JSON list of C-alpha atoms and ligand atoms in Angstrom, two decimals:
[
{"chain": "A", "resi": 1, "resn": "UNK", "atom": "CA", "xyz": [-33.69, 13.05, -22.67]},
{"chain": "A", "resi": 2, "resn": "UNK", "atom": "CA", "xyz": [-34.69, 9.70, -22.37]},
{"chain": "A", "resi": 3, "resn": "UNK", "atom": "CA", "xyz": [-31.88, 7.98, -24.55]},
{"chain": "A", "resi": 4, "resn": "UNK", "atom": "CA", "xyz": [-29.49, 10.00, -21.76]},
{"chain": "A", "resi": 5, "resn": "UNK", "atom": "CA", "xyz": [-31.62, 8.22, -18.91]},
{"chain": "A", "resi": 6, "resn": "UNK", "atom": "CA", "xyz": [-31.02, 4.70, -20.53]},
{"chain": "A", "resi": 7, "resn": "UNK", "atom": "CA", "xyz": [-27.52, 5.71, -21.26]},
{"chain": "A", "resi": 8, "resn": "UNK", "atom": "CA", "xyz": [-26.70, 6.30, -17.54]},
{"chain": "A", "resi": 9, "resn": "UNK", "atom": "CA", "xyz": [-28.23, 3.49, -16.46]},
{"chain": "A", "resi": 10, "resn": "UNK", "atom": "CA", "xyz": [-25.97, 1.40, -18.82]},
{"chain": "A", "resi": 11, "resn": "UNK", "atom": "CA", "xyz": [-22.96, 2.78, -17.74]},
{"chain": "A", "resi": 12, "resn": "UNK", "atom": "CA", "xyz": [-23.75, 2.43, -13.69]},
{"chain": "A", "resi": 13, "resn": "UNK", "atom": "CA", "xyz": [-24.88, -0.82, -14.37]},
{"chain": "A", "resi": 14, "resn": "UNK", "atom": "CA", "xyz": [-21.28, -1.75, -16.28]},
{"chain": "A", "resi": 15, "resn": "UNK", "atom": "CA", "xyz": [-19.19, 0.00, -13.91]},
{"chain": "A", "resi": 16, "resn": "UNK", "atom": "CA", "xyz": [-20.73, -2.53, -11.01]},
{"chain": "A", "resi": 17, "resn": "UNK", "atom": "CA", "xyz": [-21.87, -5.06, -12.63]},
{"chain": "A", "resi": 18, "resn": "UNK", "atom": "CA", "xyz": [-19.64, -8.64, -11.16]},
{"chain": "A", "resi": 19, "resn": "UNK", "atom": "CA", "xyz": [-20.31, -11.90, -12.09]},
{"chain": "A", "resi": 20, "resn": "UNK", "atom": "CA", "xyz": [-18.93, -13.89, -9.86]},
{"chain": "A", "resi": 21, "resn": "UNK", "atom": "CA", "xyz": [-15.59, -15.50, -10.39]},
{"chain": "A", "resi": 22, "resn": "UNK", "atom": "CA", "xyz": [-15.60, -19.57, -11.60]},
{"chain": "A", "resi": 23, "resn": "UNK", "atom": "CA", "xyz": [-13.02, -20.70, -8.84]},
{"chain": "A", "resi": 24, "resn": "UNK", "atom": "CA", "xyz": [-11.99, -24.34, -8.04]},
{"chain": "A", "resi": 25, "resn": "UNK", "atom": "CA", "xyz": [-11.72, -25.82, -3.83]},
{"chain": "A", "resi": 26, "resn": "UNK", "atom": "CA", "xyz": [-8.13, -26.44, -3.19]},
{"chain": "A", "resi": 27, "resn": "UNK", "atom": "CA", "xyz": [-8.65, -27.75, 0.31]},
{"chain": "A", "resi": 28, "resn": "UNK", "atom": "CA", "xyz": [-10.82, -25.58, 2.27]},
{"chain": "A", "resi": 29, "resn": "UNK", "atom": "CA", "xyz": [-10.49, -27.31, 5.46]},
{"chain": "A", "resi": 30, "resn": "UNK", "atom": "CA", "xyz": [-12.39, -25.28, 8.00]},
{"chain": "A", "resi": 31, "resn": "UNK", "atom": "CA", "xyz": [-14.85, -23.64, 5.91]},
{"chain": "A", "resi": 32, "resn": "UNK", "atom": "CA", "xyz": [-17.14, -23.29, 3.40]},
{"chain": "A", "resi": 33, "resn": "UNK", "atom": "CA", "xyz": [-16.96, -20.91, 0.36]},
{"chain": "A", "resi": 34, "resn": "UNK", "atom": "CA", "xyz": [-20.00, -19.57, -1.38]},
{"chain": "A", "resi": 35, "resn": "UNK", "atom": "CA", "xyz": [-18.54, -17.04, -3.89]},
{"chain": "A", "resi": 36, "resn": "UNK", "atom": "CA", "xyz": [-15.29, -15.55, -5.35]},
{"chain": "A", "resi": 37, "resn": "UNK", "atom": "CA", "xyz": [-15.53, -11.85, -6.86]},
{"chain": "A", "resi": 38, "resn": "UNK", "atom": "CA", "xyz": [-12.64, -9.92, -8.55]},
{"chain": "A", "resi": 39, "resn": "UNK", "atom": "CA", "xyz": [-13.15, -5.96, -9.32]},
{"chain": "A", "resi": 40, "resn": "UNK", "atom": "CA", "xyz": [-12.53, -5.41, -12.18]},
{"chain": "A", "resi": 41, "resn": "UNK", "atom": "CA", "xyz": [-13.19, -8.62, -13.92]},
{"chain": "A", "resi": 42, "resn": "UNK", "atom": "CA", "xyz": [-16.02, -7.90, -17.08]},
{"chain": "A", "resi": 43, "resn": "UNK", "atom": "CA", "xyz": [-15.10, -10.91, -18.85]},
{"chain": "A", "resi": 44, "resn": "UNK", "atom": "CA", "xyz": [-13.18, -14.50, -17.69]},
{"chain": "A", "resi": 45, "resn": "UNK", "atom": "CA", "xyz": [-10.87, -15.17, -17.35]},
{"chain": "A", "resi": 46, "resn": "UNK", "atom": "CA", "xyz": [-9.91, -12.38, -15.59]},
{"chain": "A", "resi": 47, "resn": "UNK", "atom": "CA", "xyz": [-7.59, -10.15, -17.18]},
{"chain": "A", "resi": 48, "resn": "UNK", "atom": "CA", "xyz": [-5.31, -8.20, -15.15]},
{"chain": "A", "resi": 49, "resn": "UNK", "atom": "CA", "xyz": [-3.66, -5.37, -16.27]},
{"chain": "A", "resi": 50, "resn": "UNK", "atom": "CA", "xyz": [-0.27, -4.59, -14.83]},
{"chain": "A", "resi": 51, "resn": "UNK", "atom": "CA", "xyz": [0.20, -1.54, -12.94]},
{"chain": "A", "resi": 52, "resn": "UNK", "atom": "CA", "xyz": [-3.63, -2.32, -11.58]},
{"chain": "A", "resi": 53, "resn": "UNK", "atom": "CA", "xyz": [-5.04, -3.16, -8.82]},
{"chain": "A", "resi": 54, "resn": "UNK", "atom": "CA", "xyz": [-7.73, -5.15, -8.26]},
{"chain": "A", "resi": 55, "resn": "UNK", "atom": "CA", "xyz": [-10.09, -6.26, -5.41]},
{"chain": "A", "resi": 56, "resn": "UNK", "atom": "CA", "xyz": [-10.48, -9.91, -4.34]},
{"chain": "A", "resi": 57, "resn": "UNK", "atom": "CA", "xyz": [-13.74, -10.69, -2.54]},
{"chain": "A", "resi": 58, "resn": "UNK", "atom": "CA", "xyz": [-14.13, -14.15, -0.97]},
{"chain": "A", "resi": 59, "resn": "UNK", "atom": "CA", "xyz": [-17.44, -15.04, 0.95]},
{"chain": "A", "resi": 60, "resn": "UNK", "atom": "CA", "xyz": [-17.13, -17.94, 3.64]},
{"chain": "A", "resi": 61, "resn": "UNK", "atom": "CA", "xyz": [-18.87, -19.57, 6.07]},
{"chain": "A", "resi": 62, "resn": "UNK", "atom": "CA", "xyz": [-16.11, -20.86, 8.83]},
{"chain": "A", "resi": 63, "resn": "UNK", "atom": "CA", "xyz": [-17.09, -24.69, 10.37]},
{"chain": "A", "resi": 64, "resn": "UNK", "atom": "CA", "xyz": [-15.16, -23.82, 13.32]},
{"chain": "A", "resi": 65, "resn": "UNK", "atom": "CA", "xyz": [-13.40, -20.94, 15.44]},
{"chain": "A", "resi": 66, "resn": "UNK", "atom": "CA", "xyz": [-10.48, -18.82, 14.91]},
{"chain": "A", "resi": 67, "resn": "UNK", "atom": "CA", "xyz": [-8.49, -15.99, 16.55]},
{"chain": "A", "resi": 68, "resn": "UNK", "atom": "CA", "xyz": [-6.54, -15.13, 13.27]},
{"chain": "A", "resi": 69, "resn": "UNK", "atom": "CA", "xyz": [-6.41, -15.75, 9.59]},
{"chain": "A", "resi": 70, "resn": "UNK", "atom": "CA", "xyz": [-3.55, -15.29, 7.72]},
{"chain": "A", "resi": 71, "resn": "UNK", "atom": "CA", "xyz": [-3.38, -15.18, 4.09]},
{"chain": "A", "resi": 72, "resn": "UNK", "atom": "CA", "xyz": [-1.17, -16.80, 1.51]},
{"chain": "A", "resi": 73, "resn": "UNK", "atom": "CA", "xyz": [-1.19, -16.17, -2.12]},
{"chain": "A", "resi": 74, "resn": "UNK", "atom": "CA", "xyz": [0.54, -18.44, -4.88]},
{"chain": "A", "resi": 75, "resn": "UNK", "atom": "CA", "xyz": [1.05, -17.91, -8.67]},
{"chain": "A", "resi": 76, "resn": "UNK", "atom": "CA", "xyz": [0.51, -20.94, -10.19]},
{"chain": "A", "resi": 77, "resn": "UNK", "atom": "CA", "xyz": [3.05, -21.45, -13.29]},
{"chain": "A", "resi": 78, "resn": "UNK", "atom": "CA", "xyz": [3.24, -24.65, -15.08]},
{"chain": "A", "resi": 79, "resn": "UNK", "atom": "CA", "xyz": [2.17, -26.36, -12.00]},
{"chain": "A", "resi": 80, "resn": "UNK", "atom": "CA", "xyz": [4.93, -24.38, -10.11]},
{"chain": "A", "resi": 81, "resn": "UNK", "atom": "CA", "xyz": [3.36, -22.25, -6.97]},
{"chain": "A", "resi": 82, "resn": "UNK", "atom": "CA", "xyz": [5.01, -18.93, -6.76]},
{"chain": "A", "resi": 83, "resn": "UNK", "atom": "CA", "xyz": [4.62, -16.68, -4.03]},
{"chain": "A", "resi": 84, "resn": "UNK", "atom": "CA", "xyz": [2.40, -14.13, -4.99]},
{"chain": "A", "resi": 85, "resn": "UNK", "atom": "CA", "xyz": [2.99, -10.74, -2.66]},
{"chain": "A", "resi": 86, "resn": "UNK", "atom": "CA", "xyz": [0.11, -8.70, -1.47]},
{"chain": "A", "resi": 87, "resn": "UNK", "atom": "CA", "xyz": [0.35, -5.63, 0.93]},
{"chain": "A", "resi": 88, "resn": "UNK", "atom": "CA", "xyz": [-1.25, -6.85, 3.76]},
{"chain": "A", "resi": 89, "resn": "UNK", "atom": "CA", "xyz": [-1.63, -10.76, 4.14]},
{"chain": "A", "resi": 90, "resn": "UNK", "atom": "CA", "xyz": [-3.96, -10.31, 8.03]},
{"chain": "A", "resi": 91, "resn": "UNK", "atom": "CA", "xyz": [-7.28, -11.68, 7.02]},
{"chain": "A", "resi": 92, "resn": "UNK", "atom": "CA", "xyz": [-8.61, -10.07, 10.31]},
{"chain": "A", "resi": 93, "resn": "UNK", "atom": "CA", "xyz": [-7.37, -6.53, 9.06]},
{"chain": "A", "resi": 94, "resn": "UNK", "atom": "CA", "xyz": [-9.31, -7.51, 5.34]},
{"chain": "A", "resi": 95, "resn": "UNK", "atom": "CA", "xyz": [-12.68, -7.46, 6.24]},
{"chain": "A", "resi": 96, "resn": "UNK", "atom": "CA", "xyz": [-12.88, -10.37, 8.43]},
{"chain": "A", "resi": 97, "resn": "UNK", "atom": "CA", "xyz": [-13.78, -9.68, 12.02]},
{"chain": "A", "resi": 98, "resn": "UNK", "atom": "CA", "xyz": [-12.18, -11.53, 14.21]},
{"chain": "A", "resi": 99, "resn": "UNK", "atom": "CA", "xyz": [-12.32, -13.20, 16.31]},
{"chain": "A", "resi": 100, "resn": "UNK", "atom": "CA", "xyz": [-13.96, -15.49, 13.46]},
{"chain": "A", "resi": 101, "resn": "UNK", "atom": "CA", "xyz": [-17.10, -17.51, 14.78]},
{"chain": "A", "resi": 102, "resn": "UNK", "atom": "CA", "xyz": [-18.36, -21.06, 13.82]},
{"chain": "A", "resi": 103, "resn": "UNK", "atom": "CA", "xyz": [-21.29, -20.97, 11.42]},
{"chain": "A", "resi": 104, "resn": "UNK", "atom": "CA", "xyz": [-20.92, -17.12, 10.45]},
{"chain": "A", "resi": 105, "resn": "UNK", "atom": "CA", "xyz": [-20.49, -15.68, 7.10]},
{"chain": "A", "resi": 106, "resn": "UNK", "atom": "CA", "xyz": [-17.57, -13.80, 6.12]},
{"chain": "A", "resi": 107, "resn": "UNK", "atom": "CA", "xyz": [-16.53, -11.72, 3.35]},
{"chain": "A", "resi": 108, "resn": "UNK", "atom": "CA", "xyz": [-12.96, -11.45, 3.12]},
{"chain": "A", "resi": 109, "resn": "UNK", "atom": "CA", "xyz": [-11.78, -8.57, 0.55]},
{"chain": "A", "resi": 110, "resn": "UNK", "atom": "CA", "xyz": [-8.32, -7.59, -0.09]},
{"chain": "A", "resi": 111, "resn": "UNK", "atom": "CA", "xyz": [-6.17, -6.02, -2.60]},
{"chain": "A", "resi": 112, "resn": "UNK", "atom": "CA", "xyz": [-4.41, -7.61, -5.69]},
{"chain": "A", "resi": 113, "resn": "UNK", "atom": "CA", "xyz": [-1.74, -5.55, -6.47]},
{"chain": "A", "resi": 114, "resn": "UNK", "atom": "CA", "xyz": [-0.11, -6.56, -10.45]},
{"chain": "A", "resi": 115, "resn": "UNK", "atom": "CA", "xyz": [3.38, -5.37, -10.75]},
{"chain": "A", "resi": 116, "resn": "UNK", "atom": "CA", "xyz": [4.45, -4.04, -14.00]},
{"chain": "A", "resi": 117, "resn": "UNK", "atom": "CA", "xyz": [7.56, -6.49, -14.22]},
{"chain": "A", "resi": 118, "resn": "UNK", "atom": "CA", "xyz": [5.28, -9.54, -14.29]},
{"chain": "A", "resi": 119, "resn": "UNK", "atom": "CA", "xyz": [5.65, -11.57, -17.59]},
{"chain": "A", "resi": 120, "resn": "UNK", "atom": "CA", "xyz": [2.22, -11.51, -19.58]},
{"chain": "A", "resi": 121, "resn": "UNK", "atom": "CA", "xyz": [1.24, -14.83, -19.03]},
{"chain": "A", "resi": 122, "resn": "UNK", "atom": "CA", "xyz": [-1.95, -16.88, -18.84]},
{"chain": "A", "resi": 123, "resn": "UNK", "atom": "CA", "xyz": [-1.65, -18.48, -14.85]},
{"chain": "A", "resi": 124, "resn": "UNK", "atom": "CA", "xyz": [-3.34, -19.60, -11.88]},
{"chain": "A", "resi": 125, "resn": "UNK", "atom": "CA", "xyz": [-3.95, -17.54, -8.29]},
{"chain": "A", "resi": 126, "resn": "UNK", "atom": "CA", "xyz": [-3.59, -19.75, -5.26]},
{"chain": "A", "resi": 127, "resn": "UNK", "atom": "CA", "xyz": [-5.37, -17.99, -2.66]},
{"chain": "A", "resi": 128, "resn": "UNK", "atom": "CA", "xyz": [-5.95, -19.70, 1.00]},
{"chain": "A", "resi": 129, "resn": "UNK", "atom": "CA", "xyz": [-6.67, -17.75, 4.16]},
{"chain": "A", "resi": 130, "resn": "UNK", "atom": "CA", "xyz": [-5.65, -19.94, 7.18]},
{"chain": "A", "resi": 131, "resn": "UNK", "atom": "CA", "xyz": [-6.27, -20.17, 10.81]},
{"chain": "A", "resi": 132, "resn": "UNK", "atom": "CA", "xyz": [-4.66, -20.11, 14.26]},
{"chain": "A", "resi": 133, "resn": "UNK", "atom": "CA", "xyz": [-3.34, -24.01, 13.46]},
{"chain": "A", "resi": 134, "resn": "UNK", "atom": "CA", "xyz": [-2.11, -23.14, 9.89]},
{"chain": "A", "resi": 135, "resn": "UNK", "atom": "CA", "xyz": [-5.07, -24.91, 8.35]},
{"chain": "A", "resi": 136, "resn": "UNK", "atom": "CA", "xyz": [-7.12, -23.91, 5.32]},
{"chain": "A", "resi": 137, "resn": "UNK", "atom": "CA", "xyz": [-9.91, -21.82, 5.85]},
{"chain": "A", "resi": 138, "resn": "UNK", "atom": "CA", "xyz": [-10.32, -21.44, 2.56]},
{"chain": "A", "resi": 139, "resn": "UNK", "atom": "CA", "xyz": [-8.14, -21.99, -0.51]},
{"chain": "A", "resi": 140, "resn": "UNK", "atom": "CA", "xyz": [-9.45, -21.15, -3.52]},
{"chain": "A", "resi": 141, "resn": "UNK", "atom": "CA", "xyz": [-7.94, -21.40, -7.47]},
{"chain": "A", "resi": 142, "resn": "UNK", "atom": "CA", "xyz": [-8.87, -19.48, -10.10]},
{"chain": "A", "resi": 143, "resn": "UNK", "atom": "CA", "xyz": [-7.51, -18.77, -13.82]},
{"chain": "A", "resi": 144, "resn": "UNK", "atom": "CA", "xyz": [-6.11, -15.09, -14.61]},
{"chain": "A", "resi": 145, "resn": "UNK", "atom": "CA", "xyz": [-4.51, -13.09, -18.05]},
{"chain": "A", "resi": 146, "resn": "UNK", "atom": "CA", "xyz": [-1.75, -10.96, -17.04]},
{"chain": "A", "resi": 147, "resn": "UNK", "atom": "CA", "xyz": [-2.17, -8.28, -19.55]},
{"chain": "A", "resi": 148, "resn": "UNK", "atom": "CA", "xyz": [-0.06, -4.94, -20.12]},
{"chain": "B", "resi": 1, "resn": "LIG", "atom": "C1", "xyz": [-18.34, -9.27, -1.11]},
{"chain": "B", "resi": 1, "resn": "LIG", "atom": "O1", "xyz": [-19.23, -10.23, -1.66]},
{"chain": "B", "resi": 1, "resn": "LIG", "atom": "C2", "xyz": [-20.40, -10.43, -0.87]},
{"chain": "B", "resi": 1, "resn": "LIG", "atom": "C3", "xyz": [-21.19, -11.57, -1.51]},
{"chain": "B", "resi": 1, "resn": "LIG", "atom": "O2", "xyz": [-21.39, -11.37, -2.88]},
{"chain": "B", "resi": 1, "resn": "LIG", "atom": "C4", "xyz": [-21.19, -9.12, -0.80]},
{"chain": "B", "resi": 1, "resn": "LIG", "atom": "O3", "xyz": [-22.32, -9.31, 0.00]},
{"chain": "B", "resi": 1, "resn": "LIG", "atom": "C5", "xyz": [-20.29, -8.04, -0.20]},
{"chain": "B", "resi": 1, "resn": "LIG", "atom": "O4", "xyz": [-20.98, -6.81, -0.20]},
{"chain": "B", "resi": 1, "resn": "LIG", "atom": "C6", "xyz": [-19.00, -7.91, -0.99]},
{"chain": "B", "resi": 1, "resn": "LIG", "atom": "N1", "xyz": [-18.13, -6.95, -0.32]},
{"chain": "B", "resi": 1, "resn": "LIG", "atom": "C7", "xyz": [-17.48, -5.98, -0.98]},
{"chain": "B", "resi": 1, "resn": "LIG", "atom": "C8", "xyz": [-16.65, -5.06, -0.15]},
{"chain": "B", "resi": 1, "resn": "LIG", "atom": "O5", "xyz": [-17.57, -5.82, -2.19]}
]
């Protein structure tokens, strides 16, 4: 009985258990981010499986006001940015409620869809969120395994 207890707890405890994601600034102009959070990720660098999909969960603080945010996601191979498609790129329709608001805290969480016709290769994600004037609200870089 109690070895099922412990057992439970170990699985619920996997199955949400995220350590946040060790990203790198590439420019975030207008704001501030605090933390980076793929679902899955157990282990880094994040491996992504193709066929998956994964959640992306960036938490910002914006410096300054905006009616939109538009994102724009990159594939980083051999230094070469390649556009990275996601299903919806509207920051405001991705958990951000806009209009966004100097000094508030945002999580922005969208969906990371990995086609199956991607090569299985070690790269890096590109992902910036900007505002109305095309600036960065964010852009943050982080290391991925494509995996199939
Ligand atoms: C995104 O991350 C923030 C900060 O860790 C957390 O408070 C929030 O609940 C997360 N949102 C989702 C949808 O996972």
């Amino acid at each position: 009985m109690e070895f099922r207890v412990v057992f439970i707890c170990l699985s619920l405890f996997v199955l949400t258990y995220a350590e946040p994601v060790k990203f790198k600034d590439c420019g975030s102009a207008v704001a501030k981010v605090s933390t980076v959070d793929i679902v899955p990720c157990p282990k880094q660098p994040c491996e992504l499986r193709k066929g998956q999909s994964y959640s992306v969960n960036v938490t910002f603080t914006s410096n300054d006001e905006s009616q939109s945010s538009k994102a724009v996601v990159h594939g980083v191979i051999a230094g070469v940015p390649i556009p990275f498609p996601i299903p919806n790129d509207d920051g405001c329709k991705s958990g951000v409620a806009c209009p966004i608001q100097k000094d508030k805290t945002y999580s922005y969480v969208a969906q990371l869809p990995v086609k199956t016709q991607y090569p299985s290769i070690k790269l890096v994600v590109e992902w910036e969120l900007r505002d109305d004037s095309s600036n960065d609200l964010f852009c943050v870089k982080f290391p991925v395994q494509i995996t199939s």
